[in-house]
Amino acid sequence: MSEFSKRLTGLRENKGWSKTYVAKAIGLSSMQTYANWEYGRTEPDFQMLNKIASLFNVSTDYLLNGNKEEHKTADLADKDTVFTYEGREIPPEDLEYMKRLLRGGKQ
């Protein structure tokens, strides 16, 4: 069983869904086609891979490589962080304006 097959099986089982349910949800006419992906006998094409990712709300990168998307966070109050937007640094006065907006207009 491939790592892809294991991830696919794990995602389905975590949702409590049957193979038949998943097959129908992604538009397959045969549950066996989907089952073969989980068993590692065959693999889906790109179109089906996208449908699977959408159904399970994961990235195709996660399905193929196991890479989970990590979200970066930063606090606007952090003085050591340089905040940028579209590759340009946000001026300090704009950051202060953003902070005021987030506080509901209060100083």
PDB file of C-alpha atoms in Angstrom:
ATOM      1  CA  MET A   1       0.000   0.000   0.000  1.00  0.00           C
ATOM      2  CA  SER A   2       1.454   3.390  -1.015  1.00  0.00           C
ATOM      3  CA  GLU A   3       1.595   6.453   1.200  1.00  0.00           C
ATOM      4  CA  PHE A   4      -1.015   8.050  -1.078  1.00  0.00           C
ATOM      5  CA  SER A   5      -3.319   5.075  -0.522  1.00  0.00           C
ATOM      6  CA  LYS A   6      -2.830   5.297   3.243  1.00  0.00           C
ATOM      7  CA  ARG A   7      -3.626   9.025   3.273  1.00  0.00           C
ATOM      8  CA  LEU A   8      -6.692   8.469   1.111  1.00  0.00           C
ATOM      9  CA  THR A   9      -7.972   5.679   3.347  1.00  0.00           C
ATOM     10  CA  GLY A  10      -7.260   7.706   6.489  1.00  0.00           C
ATOM     11  CA  LEU A  11      -9.115  10.760   5.215  1.00  0.00           C
ATOM     12  CA  ARG A  12     -12.165   8.697   4.317  1.00  0.00           C
ATOM     13  CA  GLU A  13     -12.206   6.765   7.566  1.00  0.00           C
ATOM     14  CA  ASN A  14     -11.804   9.948   9.637  1.00  0.00           C
ATOM     15  CA  LYS A  15     -14.966  11.270   8.005  1.00  0.00           C
ATOM     16  CA  GLY A  16     -16.779   7.989   8.575  1.00  0.00           C
ATOM     17  CA  TRP A  17     -17.595   7.734   4.879  1.00  0.00           C
ATOM     18  CA  SER A  18     -17.914   4.576   2.822  1.00  0.00           C
ATOM     19  CA  LYS A  19     -15.949   3.983  -0.364  1.00  0.00           C
ATOM     20  CA  THR A  20     -19.259   4.064  -2.232  1.00  0.00           C
ATOM     21  CA  TYR A  21     -20.091   7.496  -0.809  1.00  0.00           C
ATOM     22  CA  VAL A  22     -16.718   8.941  -1.818  1.00  0.00           C
ATOM     23  CA  ALA A  23     -16.909   7.394  -5.282  1.00  0.00           C
ATOM     24  CA  LYS A  24     -20.329   8.955  -5.909  1.00  0.00           C
ATOM     25  CA  ALA A  25     -19.277  12.300  -4.403  1.00  0.00           C
ATOM     26  CA  ILE A  26     -16.419  12.657  -6.898  1.00  0.00           C
ATOM     27  CA  GLY A  27     -18.482  11.469  -9.839  1.00  0.00           C
ATOM     28  CA  LEU A  28     -17.281   7.911 -10.324  1.00  0.00           C
ATOM     29  CA  SER A  29     -19.729   5.381 -11.663  1.00  0.00           C
ATOM     30  CA  SER A  30     -17.862   2.497 -10.034  1.00  0.00           C
ATOM     31  CA  MET A  31     -16.884   2.211  -6.378  1.00  0.00           C
ATOM     32  CA  GLN A  32     -14.263  -0.326  -7.444  1.00  0.00           C
ATOM     33  CA  THR A  33     -12.268   2.390  -9.227  1.00  0.00           C
ATOM     34  CA  TYR A  34     -12.021   4.329  -5.977  1.00  0.00           C
ATOM     35  CA  ALA A  35     -11.308   1.160  -3.965  1.00  0.00           C
ATOM     36  CA  ASN A  36      -8.390   0.384  -6.276  1.00  0.00           C
ATOM     37  CA  TRP A  37      -6.866   3.766  -5.396  1.00  0.00           C
ATOM     38  CA  GLU A  38      -7.107   2.958  -1.700  1.00  0.00           C
ATOM     39  CA  TYR A  39      -5.633  -0.507  -2.279  1.00  0.00           C
ATOM     40  CA  GLY A  40      -2.772   1.026  -4.262  1.00  0.00           C
ATOM     41  CA  ARG A  41      -3.570  -0.923  -7.424  1.00  0.00           C
ATOM     42  CA  THR A  42      -4.114   2.179  -9.554  1.00  0.00           C
ATOM     43  CA  GLU A  43      -3.940   5.954  -9.130  1.00  0.00           C
ATOM     44  CA  PRO A  44      -6.363   8.737 -10.047  1.00  0.00           C
ATOM     45  CA  ASP A  45      -5.713  11.168 -12.865  1.00  0.00           C
ATOM     46  CA  PHE A  46      -5.165  14.871 -12.156  1.00  0.00           C
ATOM     47  CA  GLN A  47      -8.830  15.760 -12.540  1.00  0.00           C
ATOM     48  CA  MET A  48      -9.877  13.129  -9.997  1.00  0.00           C
ATOM     49  CA  LEU A  49      -7.032  14.112  -7.678  1.00  0.00           C
ATOM     50  CA  ASN A  50      -8.417  17.655  -7.617  1.00  0.00           C
ATOM     51  CA  LYS A  51     -11.909  16.374  -6.897  1.00  0.00           C
ATOM     52  CA  ILE A  52     -10.625  14.223  -4.035  1.00  0.00           C
ATOM     53  CA  ALA A  53      -8.683  17.149  -2.548  1.00  0.00           C
ATOM     54  CA  SER A  54     -11.754  19.344  -2.764  1.00  0.00           C
ATOM     55  CA  LEU A  55     -14.009  16.731  -1.168  1.00  0.00           C
ATOM     56  CA  PHE A  56     -11.665  16.196   1.783  1.00  0.00           C
ATOM     57  CA  ASN A  57     -10.703  19.878   1.975  1.00  0.00           C
ATOM     58  CA  VAL A  58      -6.977  19.185   1.648  1.00  0.00           C
ATOM     59  CA  SER A  59      -4.371  20.195  -0.904  1.00  0.00           C
ATOM     60  CA  THR A  60      -3.255  17.951  -3.728  1.00  0.00           C
ATOM     61  CA  ASP A  61       0.244  18.369  -2.290  1.00  0.00           C
ATOM     62  CA  TYR A  62      -0.978  16.762   0.920  1.00  0.00           C
ATOM     63  CA  LEU A  63      -2.532  13.857  -0.984  1.00  0.00           C
ATOM     64  CA  LEU A  64       0.607  13.242  -3.013  1.00  0.00           C
ATOM     65  CA  ASN A  65       3.371  14.115  -0.575  1.00  0.00           C
ATOM     66  CA  GLY A  66       1.822  14.360   2.874  1.00  0.00           C
ATOM     67  CA  ASN A  67       2.750  18.022   3.166  1.00  0.00           C
ATOM     68  CA  LYS A  68       0.281  19.923   5.291  1.00  0.00           C
ATOM     69  CA  GLU A  69      -0.054  23.604   4.639  1.00  0.00           C
ATOM     70  CA  GLU A  70       1.241  25.668   7.497  1.00  0.00           C
ATOM     71  CA  HIS A  71      -0.200  29.074   8.116  1.00  0.00           C
ATOM     72  CA  LYS A  72       2.173  31.764   9.273  1.00  0.00           C
ATOM     73  CA  THR A  73       0.921  34.131  11.921  1.00  0.00           C
ATOM     74  CA  ALA A  74       2.304  37.348  13.333  1.00  0.00           C
ATOM     75  CA  ASP A  75       0.983  39.778  15.889  1.00  0.00           C
ATOM     76  CA  LEU A  76       0.672  43.394  14.779  1.00  0.00           C
ATOM     77  CA  ALA A  77       1.974  44.381  18.213  1.00  0.00           C
ATOM     78  CA  ASP A  78       5.263  42.559  17.552  1.00  0.00           C
ATOM     79  CA  LYS A  79       7.880  45.281  17.127  1.00  0.00           C
ATOM     80  CA  ASP A  80      10.479  42.846  15.718  1.00  0.00           C
ATOM     81  CA  THR A  81       8.350  41.758  12.753  1.00  0.00           C
ATOM     82  CA  VAL A  82       8.558  43.552   9.419  1.00  0.00           C
ATOM     83  CA  PHE A  83       5.103  43.418   7.860  1.00  0.00           C
ATOM     84  CA  THR A  84       4.786  43.493   4.102  1.00  0.00           C
ATOM     85  CA  TYR A  85       1.994  43.581   1.561  1.00  0.00           C
ATOM     86  CA  GLU A  86       2.586  42.466  -2.017  1.00  0.00           C
ATOM     87  CA  GLY A  87       6.317  42.511  -1.379  1.00  0.00           C
ATOM     88  CA  ARG A  88       6.476  46.072  -0.019  1.00  0.00           C
ATOM     89  CA  GLU A  89       6.991  46.987   3.619  1.00  0.00           C
ATOM     90  CA  ILE A  90       3.936  48.484   5.319  1.00  0.00           C
ATOM     91  CA  PRO A  91       4.843  51.930   6.664  1.00  0.00           C
ATOM     92  CA  PRO A  92       4.621  52.323  10.475  1.00  0.00           C
ATOM     93  CA  GLU A  93       1.825  54.905  10.203  1.00  0.00           C
ATOM     94  CA  ASP A  94      -0.279  52.458   8.157  1.00  0.00           C
ATOM     95  CA  LEU A  95       0.331  49.717  10.724  1.00  0.00           C
ATOM     96  CA  GLU A  96      -0.902  52.073  13.453  1.00  0.00           C
ATOM     97  CA  TYR A  97      -3.989  52.846  11.382  1.00  0.00           C
ATOM     98  CA  MET A  98      -4.636  49.105  10.933  1.00  0.00           C
ATOM     99  CA  LYS A  99      -4.309  48.546  14.685  1.00  0.00           C
ATOM    100  CA  ARG A 100      -6.818  51.350  15.372  1.00  0.00           C
ATOM    101  CA  LEU A 101      -9.261  49.818  12.902  1.00  0.00           C
ATOM    102  CA  LEU A 102      -8.941  46.434  14.562  1.00  0.00           C
ATOM    103  CA  ARG A 103      -9.603  48.003  17.957  1.00  0.00           C
ATOM    104  CA  GLY A 104     -12.808  49.515  16.582  1.00  0.00           C
ATOM    105  CA  GLY A 105     -11.393  52.966  15.975  1.00  0.00           C
ATOM    106  CA  LYS A 106     -10.121  53.412  19.529  1.00  0.00           C
ATOM    107  CA  GLN A 107      -6.666  54.706  20.292  1.00  0.00           C
TER     108      GLN A 107
END
